[in-house]
Amino acid sequence: MHSVRFTAETSSDGVVERDFTVGEVPGVLWSSASTSDHAPLVLMAHSGGQHKRAPGILARAHRFVTGCGFNVAAIDAPGHGDRPRTAEDERRVAVLREAQAAGAPLGPVVVGIHIDLAARAVPEWQATLDTLQDLPEIGAEAPIGFWGIMQGTGIGVPLTAVEPRIAAAVFGCLGHESLTEAAAQITVPIEFLLQWDDEHIERQSGLALFDAFASKEKTLHANSGGHSDMPGFESDSATRFFARHLGRVATTPA
Amino acid sequence: MHSVRFTAETSSDGVVERDFTVGEVPGVLWSSASTSDHAPLVLMAHSGGQHKRAPGILARAHRFVTGCGFNVAAIDAPGHGDRPRTAEDERRVAVLREAQAAGAPLGPVVVGIHIDLAARAVPEWQATLDTLQDLPEIGAEAPIGFWGIMQGTGIGVPLTAVEPRIAAAVFGCLGHESLTEAAAQITVPIEFLLQWDDEHIERQSGLALFDAFASKEKTLHANSGGHSDMPGFESDSATRFFARHLGRVATTPA
């Protein structure tokens, strides 16, 4: 059983940022400088080729902390960020780059990558959650949410399917049949994001994944525009979604 | 040219409610008791069988006024509320009731009703807008939004297609091919609501209508549940949508 080891701490704009490792997995924990104990914890999984402190993760993590007083944790996925790549990781990245350069749809290419990554990342996320719950300021009482789009959905759907501690999740920008079975096991509230004109993800496969969740409460937000055009107001919407389901009141964004 | 005639005024919870008529069309204008001049105006079209002061209209109108200081106007559609029904109106209602009683899909039945109603209601809305803009507290400067789902979309899409004063619109819970051409003429920001498990509206036809809008900015919100299960938080989302596009800051809901 691992325990969390903190390696660095900084603070800015009322957000405390602590680097940590759990075993060999490096992560970041963001908290409010004025947080109450047992505030909800949002787990954030980054996209493919990115890392725990990618701009999209960092901005949303700050929004969740300042908007709702949540704790937010991100870890590097296997072969990403500060973690070593296996020869197989390198081979998969090369195939992906080739498809990107050719302008080919990425859906079929990422399926294999996500299945492999999820098999490695799901137990890492569960170990991370175990150790974060050992922290007195989080504890077993803190409600848990999950946020991850694209590769974060490829990992997050299998994770949420087997992890009863996750009480609400934001997914999106992905759809493939390999996730249908896991999605059908998920019953917690879901907010699902799609880009209506996504050049990489086939629209019907994204809609089919949204349809597959067994959740009584699920909402699809589909915005016009391509893969990288997601509007900023979806961060505020995710904040309100977690506030509704994890038990906090969201403040109006500045 | 008609002018607006006010027939009654009440006030509660900071919302002033004024009954009016424009020609033979009765309406209601809700305003903030502390409103600033030239605040944005949201036009609200009710659903089939309802009227200008139906609970869903009244609650959202109050939300728009108290949340953003908007003015909100609703009128009775032809053959609805305080307006007389023609023999043709009566015949159409009977056909609709029969389909409802039989549990048949309502989409094909309402197409004809909506085409007929839109032909009568679009000029009424334009005349109403003309006369409301003559009011000194509204004027030609107030940005205009439109809100209407179901029958309100059946009227609102043709209206918005020909009415350049409407700068943003919320539609939804409807889809039929007769609206595709009008939707393709609309370029203003759209928020489009669907119930994912709607027993009356075919999902694919709703998605096709969303797809048809030419708007660069459009967002689909699809929620799990049947025709009458739309979650309350969509009213807050519509408030924020109008605030973004009509130039007001939404306050956090109470």
Coordinates of C-alpha atoms in Angstrom, one line a residue, chain B residues 12-251:
Chain B
S12 CA -44.6 41.2 -6.9
D13 CA -41.1 40.2 -5.8
G14 CA -39.6 43.1 -7.7
V15 CA -41.3 42.0 -11.0
V16 CA -43.8 44.4 -12.6
E17 CA -46.3 42.5 -14.8
R18 CA -48.3 44.5 -17.3
D19 CA -51.1 43.1 -19.5
F20 CA -51.3 44.6 -22.9
T21 CA -52.9 44.2 -26.3
V22 CA -51.5 45.0 -29.7
G23 CA -54.5 45.0 -32.0
E24 CA -56.4 41.9 -31.1
V25 CA -53.4 40.1 -29.6
P26 CA -53.2 39.9 -25.8
G27 CA -49.8 39.9 -24.2
V28 CA -47.9 40.3 -20.9
L29 CA -44.8 42.4 -20.3
W30 CA -42.7 41.6 -17.3
S31 CA -40.0 44.1 -16.2
S32 CA -37.8 44.6 -13.2
A33 CA -39.2 47.2 -10.7
S34 CA -35.7 48.6 -10.7
T35 CA -34.9 48.1 -14.4
S36 CA -32.6 50.3 -16.3
D37 CA -33.8 51.8 -19.6
H38 CA -33.1 49.9 -22.8
A39 CA -32.6 46.6 -20.9
P40 CA -32.7 43.6 -23.3
L41 CA -36.1 42.2 -24.3
V42 CA -36.8 38.5 -24.4
L43 CA -39.8 37.4 -26.5
M44 CA -41.4 34.2 -25.1
A45 CA -43.6 31.9 -27.2
H46 CA -45.6 29.3 -25.2
S47 CA -46.2 25.7 -26.2
G48 CA -49.2 24.1 -27.8
G49 CA -52.4 24.2 -25.8
Q50 CA -50.9 26.7 -23.4
H51 CA -51.0 30.4 -23.1
K52 CA -49.0 33.6 -22.4
R53 CA -49.1 33.1 -18.6
A54 CA -48.6 29.3 -18.5
P55 CA -46.6 28.1 -15.5
G56 CA -43.4 27.3 -17.6
I57 CA -43.6 30.8 -19.2
L58 CA -44.3 32.6 -15.9
A59 CA -41.5 30.9 -14.0
R60 CA -38.9 31.5 -16.7
A61 CA -40.0 35.1 -17.3
H62 CA -39.5 35.8 -13.6
R63 CA -36.1 34.2 -13.7
F64 CA -35.1 36.3 -16.7
V65 CA -36.3 39.5 -15.0
T66 CA -34.8 38.8 -11.6
G67 CA -31.6 37.2 -12.9
C68 CA -30.7 39.7 -15.5
G69 CA -33.0 42.7 -15.4
F70 CA -34.4 41.8 -18.8
N71 CA -37.8 42.8 -20.1
V72 CA -39.9 39.8 -21.1
A73 CA -42.9 39.7 -23.4
A74 CA -45.3 36.8 -24.1
I75 CA -48.4 36.8 -26.3
D76 CA -51.1 34.3 -26.8
A77 CA -50.6 32.3 -30.1
P78 CA -53.6 32.3 -32.5
G79 CA -56.4 30.1 -31.1
H80 CA -54.7 29.9 -27.7
G81 CA -55.3 31.6 -24.3
D82 CA -57.7 34.5 -24.4
R83 CA -58.1 34.3 -28.2
P84 CA -61.0 32.8 -30.2
R85 CA -60.5 29.6 -32.0
T86 CA -61.5 29.2 -35.7
A87 CA -63.3 26.1 -36.9
E88 CA -60.0 25.0 -38.4
D89 CA -58.3 25.5 -35.0
E90 CA -60.9 23.3 -33.3
R91 CA -60.5 20.6 -35.9
R92 CA -56.7 20.6 -35.5
V93 CA -57.0 20.4 -31.7
A94 CA -59.3 17.4 -32.0
V95 CA -56.8 15.6 -34.3
L96 CA -54.0 16.3 -31.8
R97 CA -56.0 15.1 -28.8
E98 CA -56.8 11.9 -30.7
A99 CA -53.2 11.3 -31.5
Q100 CA -52.3 12.0 -27.8
A101 CA -54.9 9.6 -26.6
A102 CA -53.7 6.9 -28.9
G103 CA -50.1 7.4 -27.7
A104 CA -49.0 8.1 -31.3
P105 CA -45.9 10.2 -32.2
L106 CA -47.0 13.8 -32.3
G107 CA -44.3 15.1 -34.7
P108 CA -46.2 14.4 -37.9
V109 CA -49.5 15.8 -36.4
V110 CA -48.0 19.1 -35.2
V111 CA -46.2 19.9 -38.5
G112 CA -49.4 21.1 -40.1
I113 CA -50.5 22.9 -37.0
H114 CA -47.2 24.7 -36.6
I115 CA -47.0 25.8 -40.3
D116 CA -50.5 27.3 -40.0
L117 CA -49.8 29.0 -36.7
A118 CA -46.5 30.4 -37.8
A119 CA -48.0 32.0 -40.8
R120 CA -50.5 33.8 -38.5
A121 CA -48.1 34.4 -35.5
V122 CA -45.0 35.7 -37.3
P123 CA -46.6 39.0 -38.3
E124 CA -48.2 39.3 -34.9
W125 CA -44.8 38.9 -33.2
Q126 CA -43.3 41.5 -35.6
A127 CA -46.2 44.0 -34.8
T128 CA -45.8 43.3 -31.1
L129 CA -42.0 44.0 -31.3
D130 CA -42.7 47.2 -33.3
T131 CA -45.0 48.5 -30.6
L132 CA -42.8 47.4 -27.7
Q133 CA -39.8 49.2 -29.3
D134 CA -42.0 52.4 -29.3
L135 CA -42.0 52.3 -25.4
P136 CA -39.4 54.7 -24.1
E137 CA -38.1 52.2 -21.6
I138 CA -37.3 49.7 -24.3
G139 CA -36.7 51.6 -27.5
A140 CA -34.8 50.5 -30.6
E141 CA -31.6 50.0 -28.7
A142 CA -32.7 47.1 -26.5
P143 CA -31.1 43.9 -27.7
I144 CA -33.8 41.3 -28.5
G145 CA -33.8 37.6 -27.7
F146 CA -36.4 34.8 -28.4
W147 CA -37.3 31.8 -26.2
G148 CA -39.7 29.1 -27.3
I149 CA -39.7 25.3 -27.2
M150 CA -42.0 22.8 -28.9
Q151 CA -44.7 25.0 -30.5
G152 CA -42.7 28.0 -29.5
T153 CA -39.9 26.6 -31.8
G154 CA -42.4 25.9 -34.6
I155 CA -43.3 29.6 -34.6
G156 CA -39.9 30.9 -33.4
V157 CA -37.7 29.4 -36.1
P158 CA -39.7 31.0 -39.0
L159 CA -39.9 34.2 -37.0
T160 CA -36.1 34.4 -36.3
A161 CA -35.4 33.5 -39.9
V162 CA -37.1 36.7 -41.1
E163 CA -36.6 39.0 -38.2
P164 CA -33.1 40.6 -38.0
R165 CA -33.9 42.2 -34.7
I166 CA -33.6 38.9 -32.9
A167 CA -30.0 38.5 -31.8
A168 CA -30.1 35.2 -29.9
A169 CA -32.6 32.4 -29.5
V170 CA -33.4 29.4 -27.3
F171 CA -35.3 26.7 -29.2
G172 CA -35.9 22.9 -28.7
C173 CA -38.1 19.9 -28.1
L174 CA -39.1 19.8 -31.7
G175 CA -37.8 18.6 -35.1
H176 CA -39.4 18.4 -38.4
E177 CA -38.2 18.9 -42.0
S178 CA -40.6 21.8 -42.6
L179 CA -38.3 23.9 -40.4
T180 CA -35.0 23.0 -42.0
E181 CA -35.1 25.7 -44.6
A182 CA -35.9 28.5 -42.1
A183 CA -33.2 27.1 -39.7
A184 CA -30.6 27.3 -42.5
Q185 CA -31.3 31.1 -42.7
I186 CA -30.6 31.6 -39.0
T187 CA -27.1 32.8 -38.1
V188 CA -27.5 34.2 -34.6
P189 CA -26.4 32.2 -31.5
I190 CA -28.7 29.3 -30.6
E191 CA -29.2 27.2 -27.5
F192 CA -31.2 24.1 -28.5
L193 CA -32.9 21.9 -25.9
L194 CA -33.8 18.2 -26.4
Q195 CA -35.1 15.5 -24.2
W196 CA -33.1 12.4 -25.0
D197 CA -36.0 10.0 -24.3
D198 CA -38.8 12.2 -25.6
E199 CA -41.8 10.0 -26.3
H200 CA -43.3 12.5 -28.7
I201 CA -40.4 13.9 -30.7
E202 CA -38.1 11.6 -32.7
R203 CA -34.5 12.0 -31.5
Q204 CA -33.0 12.1 -35.0
S205 CA -35.3 14.8 -36.2
G206 CA -34.4 17.0 -33.3
L207 CA -30.7 16.4 -33.9
A208 CA -31.3 17.2 -37.6
L209 CA -33.0 20.5 -36.8
F210 CA -30.1 21.5 -34.5
D211 CA -27.7 20.6 -37.3
A212 CA -29.6 22.7 -39.8
F213 CA -29.0 26.1 -38.1
A214 CA -26.4 28.1 -39.9
S215 CA -25.3 29.8 -36.7
K216 CA -21.6 29.8 -36.0
E217 CA -22.4 29.6 -32.3
K218 CA -24.9 27.0 -31.4
T219 CA -25.1 24.6 -28.4
L220 CA -27.3 21.5 -28.0
H221 CA -28.4 20.6 -24.5
A222 CA -29.8 17.1 -24.5
N223 CA -31.1 15.8 -21.1
S224 CA -32.1 12.3 -20.2
G225 CA -35.8 11.8 -19.6
G226 CA -39.1 12.2 -21.3
H227 CA -41.0 15.1 -22.9
S228 CA -42.0 16.7 -19.6
D229 CA -38.8 15.9 -17.6
M230 CA -36.6 19.0 -18.6
P231 CA -34.4 19.8 -15.6
G232 CA -34.9 23.1 -13.9
F233 CA -31.2 24.1 -14.3
E234 CA -31.9 24.7 -18.1
S235 CA -33.8 27.9 -17.1
D236 CA -30.6 29.1 -15.4
S237 CA -28.6 28.1 -18.5
A238 CA -31.0 30.0 -20.8
T239 CA -30.6 33.0 -18.5
R240 CA -26.8 32.9 -18.8
F241 CA -27.1 32.3 -22.6
F242 CA -29.1 35.5 -23.0
A243 CA -26.8 37.3 -20.6
R244 CA -23.8 36.4 -22.8
H245 CA -25.4 37.4 -26.0
L246 CA -27.7 40.3 -25.1
G247 CA -25.1 42.0 -22.9
R248 CA -26.0 41.5 -19.2
V249 CA -24.4 39.8 -16.3
A250 CA -26.4 36.9 -14.8
T251 CA -26.6 36.7 -11.1

